[in-house]
Tab-separated table of C-alpha atoms in Angstrom:
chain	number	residue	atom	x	y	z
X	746	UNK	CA	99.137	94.127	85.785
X	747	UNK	CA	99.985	94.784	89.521
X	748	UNK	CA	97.834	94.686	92.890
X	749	UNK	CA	97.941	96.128	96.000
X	750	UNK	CA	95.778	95.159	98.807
X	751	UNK	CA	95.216	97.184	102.180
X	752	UNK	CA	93.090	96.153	105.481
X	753	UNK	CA	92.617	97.881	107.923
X	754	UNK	CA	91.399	96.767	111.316
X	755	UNK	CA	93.474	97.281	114.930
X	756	UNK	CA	96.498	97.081	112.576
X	757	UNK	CA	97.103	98.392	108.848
X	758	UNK	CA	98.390	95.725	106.537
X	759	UNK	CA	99.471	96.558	103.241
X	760	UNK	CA	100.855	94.235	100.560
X	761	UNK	CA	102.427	95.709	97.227
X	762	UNK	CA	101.978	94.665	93.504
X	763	UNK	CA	106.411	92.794	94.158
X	764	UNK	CA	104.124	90.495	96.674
X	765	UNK	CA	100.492	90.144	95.023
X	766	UNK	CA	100.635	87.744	91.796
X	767	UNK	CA	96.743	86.630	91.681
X	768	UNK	CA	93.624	87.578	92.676
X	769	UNK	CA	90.016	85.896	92.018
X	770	UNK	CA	87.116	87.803	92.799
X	771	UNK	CA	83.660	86.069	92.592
X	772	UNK	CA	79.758	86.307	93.400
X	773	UNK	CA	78.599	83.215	95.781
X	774	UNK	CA	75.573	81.859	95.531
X	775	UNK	CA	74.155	78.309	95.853
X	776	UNK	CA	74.544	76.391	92.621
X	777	UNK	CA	71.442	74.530	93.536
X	778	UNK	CA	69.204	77.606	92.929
X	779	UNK	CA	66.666	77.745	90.082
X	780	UNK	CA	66.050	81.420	90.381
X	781	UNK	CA	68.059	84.172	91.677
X	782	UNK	CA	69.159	83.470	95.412
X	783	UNK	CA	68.951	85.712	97.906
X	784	UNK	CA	71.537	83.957	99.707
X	785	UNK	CA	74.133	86.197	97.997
X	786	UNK	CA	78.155	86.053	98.430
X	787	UNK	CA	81.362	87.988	97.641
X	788	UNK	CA	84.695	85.349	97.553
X	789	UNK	CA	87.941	86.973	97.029
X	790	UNK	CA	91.192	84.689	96.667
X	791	UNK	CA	94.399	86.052	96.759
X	792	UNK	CA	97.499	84.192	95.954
X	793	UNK	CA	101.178	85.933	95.889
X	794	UNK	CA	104.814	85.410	97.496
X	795	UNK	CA	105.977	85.732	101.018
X	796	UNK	CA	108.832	88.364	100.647
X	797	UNK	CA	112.027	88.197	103.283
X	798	UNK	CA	113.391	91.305	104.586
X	799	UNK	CA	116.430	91.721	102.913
X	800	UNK	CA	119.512	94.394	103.368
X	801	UNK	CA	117.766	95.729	106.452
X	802	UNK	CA	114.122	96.705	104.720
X	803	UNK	CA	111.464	95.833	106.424
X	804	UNK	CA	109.601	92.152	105.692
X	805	UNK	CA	106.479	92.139	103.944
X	806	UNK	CA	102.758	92.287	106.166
X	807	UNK	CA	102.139	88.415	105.785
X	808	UNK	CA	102.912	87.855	108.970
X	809	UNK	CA	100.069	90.448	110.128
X	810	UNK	CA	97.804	88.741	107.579
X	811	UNK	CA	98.460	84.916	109.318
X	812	UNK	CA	97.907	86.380	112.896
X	813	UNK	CA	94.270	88.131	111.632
X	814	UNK	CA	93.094	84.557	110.382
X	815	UNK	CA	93.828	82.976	113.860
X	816	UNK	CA	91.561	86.011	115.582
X	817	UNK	CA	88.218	84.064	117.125
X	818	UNK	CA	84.933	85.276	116.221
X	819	UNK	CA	83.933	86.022	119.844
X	820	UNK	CA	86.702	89.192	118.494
X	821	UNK	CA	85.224	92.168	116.510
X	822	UNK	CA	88.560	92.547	114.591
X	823	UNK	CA	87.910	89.290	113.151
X	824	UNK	CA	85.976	91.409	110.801
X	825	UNK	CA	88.198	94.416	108.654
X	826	UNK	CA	88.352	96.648	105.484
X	827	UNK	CA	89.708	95.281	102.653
X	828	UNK	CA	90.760	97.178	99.560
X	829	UNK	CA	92.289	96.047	96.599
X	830	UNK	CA	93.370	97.879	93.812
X	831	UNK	CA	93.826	96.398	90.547
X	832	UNK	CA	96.889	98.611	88.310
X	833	UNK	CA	97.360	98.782	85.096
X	834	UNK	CA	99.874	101.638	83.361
X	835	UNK	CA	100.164	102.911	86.447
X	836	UNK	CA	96.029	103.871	86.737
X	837	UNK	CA	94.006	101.909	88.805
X	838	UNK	CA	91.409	100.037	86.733
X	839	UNK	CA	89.458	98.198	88.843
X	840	UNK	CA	89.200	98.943	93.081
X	841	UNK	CA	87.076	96.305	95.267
X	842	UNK	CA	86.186	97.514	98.737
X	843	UNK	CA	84.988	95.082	101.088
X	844	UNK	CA	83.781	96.645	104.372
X	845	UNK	CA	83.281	93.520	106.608
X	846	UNK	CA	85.902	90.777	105.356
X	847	UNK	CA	86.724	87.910	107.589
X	848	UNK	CA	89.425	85.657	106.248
X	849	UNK	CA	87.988	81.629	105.160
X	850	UNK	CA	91.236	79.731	104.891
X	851	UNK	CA	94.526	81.213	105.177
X	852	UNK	CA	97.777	78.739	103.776
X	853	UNK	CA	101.127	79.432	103.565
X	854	UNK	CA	103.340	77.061	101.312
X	855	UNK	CA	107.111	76.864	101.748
X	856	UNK	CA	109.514	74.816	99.316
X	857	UNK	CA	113.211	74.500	99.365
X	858	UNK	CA	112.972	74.317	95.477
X	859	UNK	CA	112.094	78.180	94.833
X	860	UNK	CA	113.615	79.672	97.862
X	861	UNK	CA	110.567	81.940	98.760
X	862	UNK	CA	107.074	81.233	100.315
X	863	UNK	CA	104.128	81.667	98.594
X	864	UNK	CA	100.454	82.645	100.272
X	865	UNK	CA	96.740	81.980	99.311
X	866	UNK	CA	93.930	84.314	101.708
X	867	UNK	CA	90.430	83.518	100.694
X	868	UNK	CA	88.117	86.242	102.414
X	869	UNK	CA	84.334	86.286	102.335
X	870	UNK	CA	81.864	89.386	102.841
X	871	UNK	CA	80.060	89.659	106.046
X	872	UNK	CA	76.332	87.951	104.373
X	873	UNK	CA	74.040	90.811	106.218
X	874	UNK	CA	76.514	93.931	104.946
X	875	UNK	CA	76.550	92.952	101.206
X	876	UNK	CA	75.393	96.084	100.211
X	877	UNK	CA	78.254	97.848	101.973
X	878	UNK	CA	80.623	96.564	99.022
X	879	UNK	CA	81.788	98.255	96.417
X	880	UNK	CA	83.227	96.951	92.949
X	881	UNK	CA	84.591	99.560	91.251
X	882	UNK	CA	86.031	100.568	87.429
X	883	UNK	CA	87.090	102.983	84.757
X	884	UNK	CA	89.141	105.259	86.793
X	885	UNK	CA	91.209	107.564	84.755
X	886	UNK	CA	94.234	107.904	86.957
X	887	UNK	CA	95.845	108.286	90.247
């Protein structure tokens, strides 16, 4: 299984399935409710490796990704399009579309162990434009 992620905002950044080893995608509501909330949440948590440029190709977009966490809310492009794809046999089985993402926590985690960097970006859905996303399946090819 392989992911690829694209947002889009005043830059494009796009991050392959070689980068993208986990994702968690989740509903978020408050776990003190007795009834259904409509306080309602999207979480997405992705987790994958911080690929050097090597033999004079280009290094991967996590560089783009740290710079978008550190843009201020006062900023419009604070909010972006987010896309992942989710692969399978080369068909894309699931595809998660989140119109107004704004990035929670952003870490990057470098050892002298592995030799490469790994990455965790936890992005939320603008509250007011959860209708806007889309969680999609079943696709029979691309």
């Amino acid at each position: 299984m392989g992911f690829r992620l694209k947002i889009e905002g005043n830059e494009t950044i796009s991050l392959l399935e070689t980068s993208i080893e986990k994702v968690q995608f989740g509903a978020d509501i408050p776990h003190d409710s007795n009834a259904r909330s409509t306080d309602l949440g999207s979480t997405m948590k992705i987790t994958g490796k911080i690929l050097a440029a090597v033999s004079g190709e280009a290094a991967d977009d996590t560089g783009k990704i740290a710079r978008w966490s550190l843009v201020p809310a006062e900023n419009s492009d604070c909010y972006r399009n987010v896309q992942l794809d989710v692969i399978s046999a080369s068909q894309v089985v699931r595809r998660i579309q989140v119109p107004n993402a704004f990035v929670v926590d952003y870490k990057e985690d470098f050892t002298d162990e592995s030799g490469i960097g790994v990455f965790t970006l936890l992005l939320k859905q603008k509250k007011d434009k959860m209708a806007a996303l889309k969680f999609e399946g079943g696709f029979s090819g691309e």
